[in-house]
PDB file of C-alpha atoms in Angstrom:
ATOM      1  CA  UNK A 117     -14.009 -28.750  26.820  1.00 47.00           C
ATOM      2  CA  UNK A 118     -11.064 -26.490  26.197  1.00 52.00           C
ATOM      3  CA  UNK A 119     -12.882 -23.498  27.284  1.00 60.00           C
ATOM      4  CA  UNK A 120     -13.358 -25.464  31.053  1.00 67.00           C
ATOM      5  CA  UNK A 121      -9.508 -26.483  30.636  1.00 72.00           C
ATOM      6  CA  UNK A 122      -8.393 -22.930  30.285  1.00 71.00           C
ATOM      7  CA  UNK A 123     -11.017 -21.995  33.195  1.00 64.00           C
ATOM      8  CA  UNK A 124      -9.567 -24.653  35.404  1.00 71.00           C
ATOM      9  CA  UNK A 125      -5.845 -23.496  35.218  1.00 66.00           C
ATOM     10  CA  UNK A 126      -6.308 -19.968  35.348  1.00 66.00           C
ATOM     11  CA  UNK A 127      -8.955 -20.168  39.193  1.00 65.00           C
ATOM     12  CA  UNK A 128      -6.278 -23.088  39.983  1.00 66.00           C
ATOM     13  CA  UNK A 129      -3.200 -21.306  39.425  1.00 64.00           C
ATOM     14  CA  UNK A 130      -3.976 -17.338  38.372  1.00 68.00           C
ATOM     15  CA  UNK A 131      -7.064 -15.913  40.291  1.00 66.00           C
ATOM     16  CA  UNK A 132     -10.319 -16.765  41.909  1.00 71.00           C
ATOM     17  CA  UNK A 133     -13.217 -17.484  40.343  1.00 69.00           C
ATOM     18  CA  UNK A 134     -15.203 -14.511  40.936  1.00 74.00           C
ATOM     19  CA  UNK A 135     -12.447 -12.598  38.821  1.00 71.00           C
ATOM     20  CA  UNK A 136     -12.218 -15.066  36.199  1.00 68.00           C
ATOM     21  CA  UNK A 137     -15.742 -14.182  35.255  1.00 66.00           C
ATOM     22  CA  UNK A 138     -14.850 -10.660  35.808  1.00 67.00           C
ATOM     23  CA  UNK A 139     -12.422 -10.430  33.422  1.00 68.00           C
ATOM     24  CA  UNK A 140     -13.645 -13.329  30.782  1.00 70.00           C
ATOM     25  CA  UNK A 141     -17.235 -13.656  31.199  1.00 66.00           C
ATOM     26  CA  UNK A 142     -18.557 -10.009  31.879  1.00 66.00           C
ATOM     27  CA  UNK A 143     -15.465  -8.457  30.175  1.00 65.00           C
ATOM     28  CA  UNK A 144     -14.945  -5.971  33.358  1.00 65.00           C
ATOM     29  CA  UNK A 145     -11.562  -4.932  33.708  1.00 67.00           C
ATOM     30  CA  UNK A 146     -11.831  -5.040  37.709  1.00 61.00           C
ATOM     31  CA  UNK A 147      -8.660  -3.290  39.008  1.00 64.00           C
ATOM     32  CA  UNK A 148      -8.435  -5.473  41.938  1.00 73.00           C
ATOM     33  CA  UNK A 149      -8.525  -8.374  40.365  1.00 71.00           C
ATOM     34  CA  UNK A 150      -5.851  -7.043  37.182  1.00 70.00           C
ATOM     35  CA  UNK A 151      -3.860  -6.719  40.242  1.00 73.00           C
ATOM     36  CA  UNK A 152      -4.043  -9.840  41.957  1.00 72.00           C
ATOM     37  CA  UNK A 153      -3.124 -11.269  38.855  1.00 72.00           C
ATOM     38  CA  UNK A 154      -0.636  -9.203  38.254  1.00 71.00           C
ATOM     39  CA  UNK A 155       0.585 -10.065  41.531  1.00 72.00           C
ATOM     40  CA  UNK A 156       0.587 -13.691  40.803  1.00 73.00           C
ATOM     41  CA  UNK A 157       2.010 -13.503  37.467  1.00 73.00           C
ATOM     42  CA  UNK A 158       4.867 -11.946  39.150  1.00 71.00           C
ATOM     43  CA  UNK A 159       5.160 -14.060  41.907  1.00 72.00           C
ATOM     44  CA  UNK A 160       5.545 -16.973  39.152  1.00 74.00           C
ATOM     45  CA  UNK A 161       8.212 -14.668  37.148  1.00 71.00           C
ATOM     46  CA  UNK A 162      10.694 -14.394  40.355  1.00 74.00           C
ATOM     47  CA  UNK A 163      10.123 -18.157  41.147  1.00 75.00           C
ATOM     48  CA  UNK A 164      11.333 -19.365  37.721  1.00 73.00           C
ATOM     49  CA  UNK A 165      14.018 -15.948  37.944  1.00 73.00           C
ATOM     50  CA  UNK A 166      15.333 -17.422  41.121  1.00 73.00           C
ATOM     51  CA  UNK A 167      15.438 -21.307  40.264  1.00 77.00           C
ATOM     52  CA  UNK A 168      16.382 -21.332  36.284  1.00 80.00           C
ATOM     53  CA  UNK A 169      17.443 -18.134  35.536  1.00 84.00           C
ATOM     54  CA  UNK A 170      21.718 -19.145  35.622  1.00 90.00           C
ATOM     55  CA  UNK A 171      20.747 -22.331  34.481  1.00 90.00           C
ATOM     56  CA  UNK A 172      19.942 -22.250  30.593  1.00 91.00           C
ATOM     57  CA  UNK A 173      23.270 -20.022  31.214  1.00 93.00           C
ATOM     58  CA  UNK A 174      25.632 -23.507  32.358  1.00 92.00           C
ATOM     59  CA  UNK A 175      24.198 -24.980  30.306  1.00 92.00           C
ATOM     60  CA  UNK A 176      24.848 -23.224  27.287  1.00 93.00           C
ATOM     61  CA  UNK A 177      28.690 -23.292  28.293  1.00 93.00           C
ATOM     62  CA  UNK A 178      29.005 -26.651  29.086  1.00 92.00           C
ATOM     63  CA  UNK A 179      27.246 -27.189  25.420  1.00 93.00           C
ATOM     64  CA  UNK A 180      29.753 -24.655  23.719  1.00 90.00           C
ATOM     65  CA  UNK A 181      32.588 -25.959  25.788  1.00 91.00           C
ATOM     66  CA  UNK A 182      33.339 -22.601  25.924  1.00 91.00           C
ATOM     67  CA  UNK A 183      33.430 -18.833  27.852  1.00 91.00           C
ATOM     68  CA  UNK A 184      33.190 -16.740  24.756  1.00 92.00           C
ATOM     69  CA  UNK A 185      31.714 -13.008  25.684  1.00 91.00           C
ATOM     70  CA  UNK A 186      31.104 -13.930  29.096  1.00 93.00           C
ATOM     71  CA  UNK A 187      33.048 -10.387  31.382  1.00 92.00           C
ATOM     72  CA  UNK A 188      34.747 -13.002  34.195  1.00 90.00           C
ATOM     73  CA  UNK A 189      34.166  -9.408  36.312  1.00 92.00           C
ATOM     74  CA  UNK A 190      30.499  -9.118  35.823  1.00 94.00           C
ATOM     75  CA  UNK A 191      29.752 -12.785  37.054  1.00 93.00           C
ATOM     76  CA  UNK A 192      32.238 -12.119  40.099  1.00 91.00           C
ATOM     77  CA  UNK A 193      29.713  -9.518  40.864  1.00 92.00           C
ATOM     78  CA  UNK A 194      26.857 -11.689  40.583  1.00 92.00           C
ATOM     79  CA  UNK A 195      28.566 -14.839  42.763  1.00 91.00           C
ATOM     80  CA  UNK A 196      28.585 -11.569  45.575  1.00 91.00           C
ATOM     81  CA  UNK A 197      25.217 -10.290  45.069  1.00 91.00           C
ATOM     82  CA  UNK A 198      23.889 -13.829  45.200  1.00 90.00           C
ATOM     83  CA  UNK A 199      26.264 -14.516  48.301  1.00 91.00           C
ATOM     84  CA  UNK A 200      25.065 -12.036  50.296  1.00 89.00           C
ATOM     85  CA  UNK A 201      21.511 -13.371  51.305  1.00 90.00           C
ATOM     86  CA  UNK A 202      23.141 -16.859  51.888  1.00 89.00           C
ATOM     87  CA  UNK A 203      25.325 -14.944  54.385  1.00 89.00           C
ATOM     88  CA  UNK A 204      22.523 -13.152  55.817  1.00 89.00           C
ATOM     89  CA  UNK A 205      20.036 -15.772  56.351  1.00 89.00           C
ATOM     90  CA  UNK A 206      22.601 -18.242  57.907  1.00 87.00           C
ATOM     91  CA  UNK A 207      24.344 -15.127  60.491  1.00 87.00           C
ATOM     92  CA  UNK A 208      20.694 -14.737  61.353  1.00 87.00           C
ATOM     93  CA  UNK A 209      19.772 -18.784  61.708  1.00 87.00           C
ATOM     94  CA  UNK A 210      16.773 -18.646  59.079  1.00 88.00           C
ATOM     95  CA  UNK A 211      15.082 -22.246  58.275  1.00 89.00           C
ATOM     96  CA  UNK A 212      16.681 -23.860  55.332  1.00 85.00           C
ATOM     97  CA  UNK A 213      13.526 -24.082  53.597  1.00 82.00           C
ATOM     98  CA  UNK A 214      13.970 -19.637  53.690  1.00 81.00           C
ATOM     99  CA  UNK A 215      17.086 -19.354  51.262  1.00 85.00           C
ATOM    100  CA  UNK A 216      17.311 -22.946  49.786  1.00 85.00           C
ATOM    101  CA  UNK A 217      16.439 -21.306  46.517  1.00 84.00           C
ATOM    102  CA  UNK A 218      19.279 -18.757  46.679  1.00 87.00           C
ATOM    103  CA  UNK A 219      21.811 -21.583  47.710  1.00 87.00           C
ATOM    104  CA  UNK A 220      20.580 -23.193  44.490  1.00 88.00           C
ATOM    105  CA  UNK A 221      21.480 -19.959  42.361  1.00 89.00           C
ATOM    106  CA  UNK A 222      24.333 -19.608  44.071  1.00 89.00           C
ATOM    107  CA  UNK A 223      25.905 -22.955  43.289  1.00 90.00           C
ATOM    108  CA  UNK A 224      24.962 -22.585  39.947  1.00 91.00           C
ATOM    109  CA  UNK A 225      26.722 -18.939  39.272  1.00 91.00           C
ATOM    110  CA  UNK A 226      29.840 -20.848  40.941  1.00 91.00           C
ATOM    111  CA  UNK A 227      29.876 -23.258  38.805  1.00 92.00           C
ATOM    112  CA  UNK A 228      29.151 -20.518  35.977  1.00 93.00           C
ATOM    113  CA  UNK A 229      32.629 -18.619  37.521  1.00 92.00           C
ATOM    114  CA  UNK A 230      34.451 -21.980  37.772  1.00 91.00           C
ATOM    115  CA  UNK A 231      33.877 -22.778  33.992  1.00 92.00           C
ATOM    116  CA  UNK A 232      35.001 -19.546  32.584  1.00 92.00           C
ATOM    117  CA  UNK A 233      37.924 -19.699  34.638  1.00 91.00           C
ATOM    118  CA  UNK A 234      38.311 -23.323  33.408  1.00 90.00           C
ATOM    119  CA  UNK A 235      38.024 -22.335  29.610  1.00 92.00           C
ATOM    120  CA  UNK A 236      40.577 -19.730  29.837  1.00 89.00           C
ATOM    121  CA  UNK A 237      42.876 -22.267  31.612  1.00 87.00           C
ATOM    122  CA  UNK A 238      42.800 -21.175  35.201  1.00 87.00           C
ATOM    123  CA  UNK A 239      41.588 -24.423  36.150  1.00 85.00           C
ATOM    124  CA  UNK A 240      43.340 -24.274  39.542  1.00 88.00           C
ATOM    125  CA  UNK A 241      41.909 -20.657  40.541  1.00 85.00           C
ATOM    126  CA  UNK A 242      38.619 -21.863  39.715  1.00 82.00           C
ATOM    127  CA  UNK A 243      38.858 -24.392  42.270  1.00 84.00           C
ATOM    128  CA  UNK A 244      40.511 -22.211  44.830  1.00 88.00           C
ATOM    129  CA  UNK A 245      37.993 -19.668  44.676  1.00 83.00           C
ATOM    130  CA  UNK A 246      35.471 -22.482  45.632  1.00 82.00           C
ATOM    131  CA  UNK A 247      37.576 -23.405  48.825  1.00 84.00           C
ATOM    132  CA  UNK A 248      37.661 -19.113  49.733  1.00 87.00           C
ATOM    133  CA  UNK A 249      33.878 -18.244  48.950  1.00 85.00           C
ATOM    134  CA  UNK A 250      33.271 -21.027  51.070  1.00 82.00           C
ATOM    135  CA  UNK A 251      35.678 -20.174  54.095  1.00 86.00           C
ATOM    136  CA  UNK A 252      34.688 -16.357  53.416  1.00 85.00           C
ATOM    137  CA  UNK A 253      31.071 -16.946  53.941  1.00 84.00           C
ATOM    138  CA  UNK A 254      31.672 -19.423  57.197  1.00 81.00           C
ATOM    139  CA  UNK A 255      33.658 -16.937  58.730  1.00 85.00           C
ATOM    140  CA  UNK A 256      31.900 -14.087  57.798  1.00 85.00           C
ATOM    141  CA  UNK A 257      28.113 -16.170  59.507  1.00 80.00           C
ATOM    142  CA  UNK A 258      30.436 -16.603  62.409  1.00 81.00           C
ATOM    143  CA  UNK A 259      32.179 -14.073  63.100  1.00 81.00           C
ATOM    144  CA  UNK A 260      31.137 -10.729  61.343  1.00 80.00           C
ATOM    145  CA  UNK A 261      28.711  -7.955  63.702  1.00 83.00           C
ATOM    146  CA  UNK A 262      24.911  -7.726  62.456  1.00 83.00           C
ATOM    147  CA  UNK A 263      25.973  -4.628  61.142  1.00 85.00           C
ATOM    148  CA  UNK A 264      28.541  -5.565  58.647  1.00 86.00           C
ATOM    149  CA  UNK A 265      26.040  -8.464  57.651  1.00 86.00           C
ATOM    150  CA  UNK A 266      23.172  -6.147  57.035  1.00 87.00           C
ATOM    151  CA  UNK A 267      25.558  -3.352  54.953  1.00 88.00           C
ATOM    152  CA  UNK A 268      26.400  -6.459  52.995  1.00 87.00           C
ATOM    153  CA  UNK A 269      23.277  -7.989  52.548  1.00 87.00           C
ATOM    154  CA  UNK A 270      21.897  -3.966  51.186  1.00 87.00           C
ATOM    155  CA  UNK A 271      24.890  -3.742  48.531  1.00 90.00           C
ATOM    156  CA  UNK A 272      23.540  -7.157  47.343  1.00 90.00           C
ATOM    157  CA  UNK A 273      21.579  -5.148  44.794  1.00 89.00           C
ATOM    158  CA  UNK A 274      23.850  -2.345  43.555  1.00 92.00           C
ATOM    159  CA  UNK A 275      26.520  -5.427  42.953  1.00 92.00           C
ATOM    160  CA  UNK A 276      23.620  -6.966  40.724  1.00 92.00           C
ATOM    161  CA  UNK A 277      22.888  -4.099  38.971  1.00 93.00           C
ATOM    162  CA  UNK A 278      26.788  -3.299  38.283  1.00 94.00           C
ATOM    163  CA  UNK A 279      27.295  -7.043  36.653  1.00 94.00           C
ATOM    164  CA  UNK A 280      24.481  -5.559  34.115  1.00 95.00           C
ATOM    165  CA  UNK A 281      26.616  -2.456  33.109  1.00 95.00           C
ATOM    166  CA  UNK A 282      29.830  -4.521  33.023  1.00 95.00           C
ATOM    167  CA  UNK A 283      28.633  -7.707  30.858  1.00 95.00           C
ATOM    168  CA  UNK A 284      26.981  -4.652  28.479  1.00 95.00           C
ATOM    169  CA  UNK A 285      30.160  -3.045  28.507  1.00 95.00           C
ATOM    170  CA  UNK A 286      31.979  -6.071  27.198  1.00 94.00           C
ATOM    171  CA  UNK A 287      29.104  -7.092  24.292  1.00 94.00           C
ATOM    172  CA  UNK A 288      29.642  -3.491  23.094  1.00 93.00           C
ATOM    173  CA  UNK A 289      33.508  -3.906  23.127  1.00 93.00           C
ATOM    174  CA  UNK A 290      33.333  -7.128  21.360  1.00 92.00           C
ATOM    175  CA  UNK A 291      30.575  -6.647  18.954  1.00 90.00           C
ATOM    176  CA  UNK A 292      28.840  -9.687  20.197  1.00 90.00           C
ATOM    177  CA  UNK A 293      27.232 -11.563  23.169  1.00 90.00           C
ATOM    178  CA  UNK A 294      29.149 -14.840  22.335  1.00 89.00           C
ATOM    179  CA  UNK A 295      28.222 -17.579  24.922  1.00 92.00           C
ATOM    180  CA  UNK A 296      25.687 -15.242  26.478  1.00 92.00           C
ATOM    181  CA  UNK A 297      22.450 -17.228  27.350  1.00 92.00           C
ATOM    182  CA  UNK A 298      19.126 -15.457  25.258  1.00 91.00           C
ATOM    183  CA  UNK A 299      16.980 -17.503  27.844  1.00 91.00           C
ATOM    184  CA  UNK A 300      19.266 -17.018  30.803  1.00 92.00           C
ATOM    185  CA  UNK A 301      18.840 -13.092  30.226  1.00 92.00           C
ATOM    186  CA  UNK A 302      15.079 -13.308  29.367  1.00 90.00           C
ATOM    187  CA  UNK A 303      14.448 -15.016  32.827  1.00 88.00           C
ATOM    188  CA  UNK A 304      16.352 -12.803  34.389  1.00 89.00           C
ATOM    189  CA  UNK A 305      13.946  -9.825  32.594  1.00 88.00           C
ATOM    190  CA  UNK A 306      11.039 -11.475  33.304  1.00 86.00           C
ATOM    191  CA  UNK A 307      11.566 -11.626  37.021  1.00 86.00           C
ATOM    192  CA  UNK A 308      13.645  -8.101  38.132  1.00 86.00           C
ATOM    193  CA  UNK A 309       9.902  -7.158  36.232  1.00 85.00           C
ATOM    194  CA  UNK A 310       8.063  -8.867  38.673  1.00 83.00           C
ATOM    195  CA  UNK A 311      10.313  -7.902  41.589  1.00 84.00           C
ATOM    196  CA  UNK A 312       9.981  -4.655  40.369  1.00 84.00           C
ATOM    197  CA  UNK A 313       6.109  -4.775  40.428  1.00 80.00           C
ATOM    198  CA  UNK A 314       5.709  -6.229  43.905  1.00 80.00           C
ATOM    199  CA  UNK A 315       7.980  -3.625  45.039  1.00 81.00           C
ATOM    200  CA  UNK A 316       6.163  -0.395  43.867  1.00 81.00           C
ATOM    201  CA  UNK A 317       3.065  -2.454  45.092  1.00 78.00           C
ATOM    202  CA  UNK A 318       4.680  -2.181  48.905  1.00 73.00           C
ATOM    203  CA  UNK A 319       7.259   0.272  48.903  1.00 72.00           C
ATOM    204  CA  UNK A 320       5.842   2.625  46.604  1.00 72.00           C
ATOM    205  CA  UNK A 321       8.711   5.160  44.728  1.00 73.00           C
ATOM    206  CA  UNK A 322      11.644   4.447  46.893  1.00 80.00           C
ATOM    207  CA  UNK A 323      15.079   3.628  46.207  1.00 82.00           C
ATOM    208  CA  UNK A 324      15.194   0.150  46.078  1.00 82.00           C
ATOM    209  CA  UNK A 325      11.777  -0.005  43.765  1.00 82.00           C
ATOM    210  CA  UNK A 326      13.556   2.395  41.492  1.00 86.00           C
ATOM    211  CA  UNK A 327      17.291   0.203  41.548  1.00 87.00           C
ATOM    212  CA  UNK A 328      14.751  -2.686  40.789  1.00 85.00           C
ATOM    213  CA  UNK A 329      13.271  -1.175  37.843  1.00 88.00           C
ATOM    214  CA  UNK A 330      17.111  -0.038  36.701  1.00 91.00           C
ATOM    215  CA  UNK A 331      17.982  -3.515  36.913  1.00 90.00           C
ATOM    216  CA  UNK A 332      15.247  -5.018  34.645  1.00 90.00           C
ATOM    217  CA  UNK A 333      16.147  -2.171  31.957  1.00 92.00           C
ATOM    218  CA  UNK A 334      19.486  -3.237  32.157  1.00 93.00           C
ATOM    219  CA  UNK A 335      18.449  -6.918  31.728  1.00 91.00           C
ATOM    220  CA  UNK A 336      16.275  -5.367  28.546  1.00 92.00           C
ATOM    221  CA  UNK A 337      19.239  -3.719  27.333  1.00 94.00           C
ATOM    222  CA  UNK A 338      21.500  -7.485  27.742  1.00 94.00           C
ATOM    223  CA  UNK A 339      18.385  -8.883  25.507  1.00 92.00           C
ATOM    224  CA  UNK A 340      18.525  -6.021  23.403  1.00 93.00           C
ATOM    225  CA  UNK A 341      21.980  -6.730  22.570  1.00 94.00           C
ATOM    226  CA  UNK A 342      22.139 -10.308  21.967  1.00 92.00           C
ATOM    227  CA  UNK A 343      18.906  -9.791  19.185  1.00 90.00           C
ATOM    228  CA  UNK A 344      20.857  -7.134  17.542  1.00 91.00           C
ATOM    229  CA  UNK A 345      24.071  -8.553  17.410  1.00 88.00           C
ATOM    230  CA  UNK A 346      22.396 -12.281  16.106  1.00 83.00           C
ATOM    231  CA  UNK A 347      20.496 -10.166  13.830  1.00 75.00           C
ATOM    232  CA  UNK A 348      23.848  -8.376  12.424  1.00 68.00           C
ATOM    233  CA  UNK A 349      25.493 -11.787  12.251  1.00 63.00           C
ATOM    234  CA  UNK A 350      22.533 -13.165  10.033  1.00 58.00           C
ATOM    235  CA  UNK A 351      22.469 -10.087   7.563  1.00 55.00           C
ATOM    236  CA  UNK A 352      26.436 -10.548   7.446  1.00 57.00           C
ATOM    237  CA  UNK A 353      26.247 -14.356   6.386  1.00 54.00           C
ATOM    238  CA  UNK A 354      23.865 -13.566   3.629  1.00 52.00           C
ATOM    239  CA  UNK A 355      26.084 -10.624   2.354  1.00 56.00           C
ATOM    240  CA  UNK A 356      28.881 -13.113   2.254  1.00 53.00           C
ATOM    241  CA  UNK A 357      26.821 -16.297   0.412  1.00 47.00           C
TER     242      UNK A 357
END
């Protein structure tokens, strides 16, 4: 019974059936089916990257009631890189149904900016940086060339990877990751991985493959960092008792 469970999910949501037995039944490690699900498995990683990844993040502040850690510089960064394919995709009329996902992530690395501005008691900032992203990015779909658009929509990445070095930069200045989400940052792993994947599957070695494989080190690095420093904080609470 469990054995036809596990069968159903994996042809239902993982890989046909001919590679199921493949891989489980004849115990054939058939390239071309490790890579379709490979290729699934990291279409599943982005999906849950781009929906949930900032939220275990706002959630963990609102929690904490506070912005401990958090480099107000490296999540400016982040409300641009996630800004620019809004921008795009409405200059160049794209369905809803395209980019509703990165409206989603926007919104909630807004509300991330908003609350650390809040906690340090910039209240009023925080809510006039809502009023100028939004008037930015309405003039910017209505008035800005395709050029500027597509230059901006290109340094969405290298503004991605540079949050990365800056929130690293601050955990290493402060000695800890303070309100710095563990799950937030593994989600975030998990899918610059499968980004990374899909794109040496298409693009081979190029550039943006390679920024896309920085970016998920950097992301290792963040996890890195917030296991070590919890792990310090334990040994230095037993030393203590």
């Amino acid at each position: 019974m469990a054995t036809s469970t596990i069968k159903e999910f994996l042809v239902t949501y993982l890989m046909p059936e001919k590679c199921y037995y493949e891989l489980f039944l004849n115990f054939h490690f058939h390239v071309p089916c490790l890579k379709f699900v490979l290729n699934k498995t990291a279409g599943f990683w982005i999906i849950l990257d781009t929906f949930l990844a900032q939220l275990p993040q706002l959630i963990k502040m609102l929690w904490g009631g506070s912005a401990e850690g958090l480099s107000l510089s490296a999540f400016f960064l982040q409300l641009y890189a996630f800004s620019c394919p809004v921008v795009y995709a409405m200059a160049n009329n794209f369905p809803f149904f395209a980019w509703a996902d990165r409206l989603f992530m926007l919104a909630q690395t807004v509300a991330i900016v908003f609350l650390i501005l809040h906690y340090r008691g910039d209240t009023v900032r925080g809510v006039l940086l809502l009023f100028a992203l939004c008037g930015v990015m309405l003039l910017l779909r209505s008035y800005a060339a395709a050029a500027v658009i597509s230059v901006i929509q290109a340094s969405s990445l290298a503004a991605f990877i540079a949050s990365k070095v800056l929130q690293a930069t601050t955990n290493y200045h402060n000695g800890h990751t303070g309100q710095l989400s563990t799950l937030s940052v593994l989600l975030s792993f998990a899918g610059c991985l499968g980004v990374a994947f899909v794109s040496l599957q298409e693009n081979g070695n190029s550039p943006v493959s390679l920024s896309h494989i920085l970016s998920a080190c950097l992301s290792c690095v963040l996890l890195a960092q917030i296991l070590c420093y919890k792990a310090g904080a334990v040994s230095t609470t037993k030393k203590t008792v």
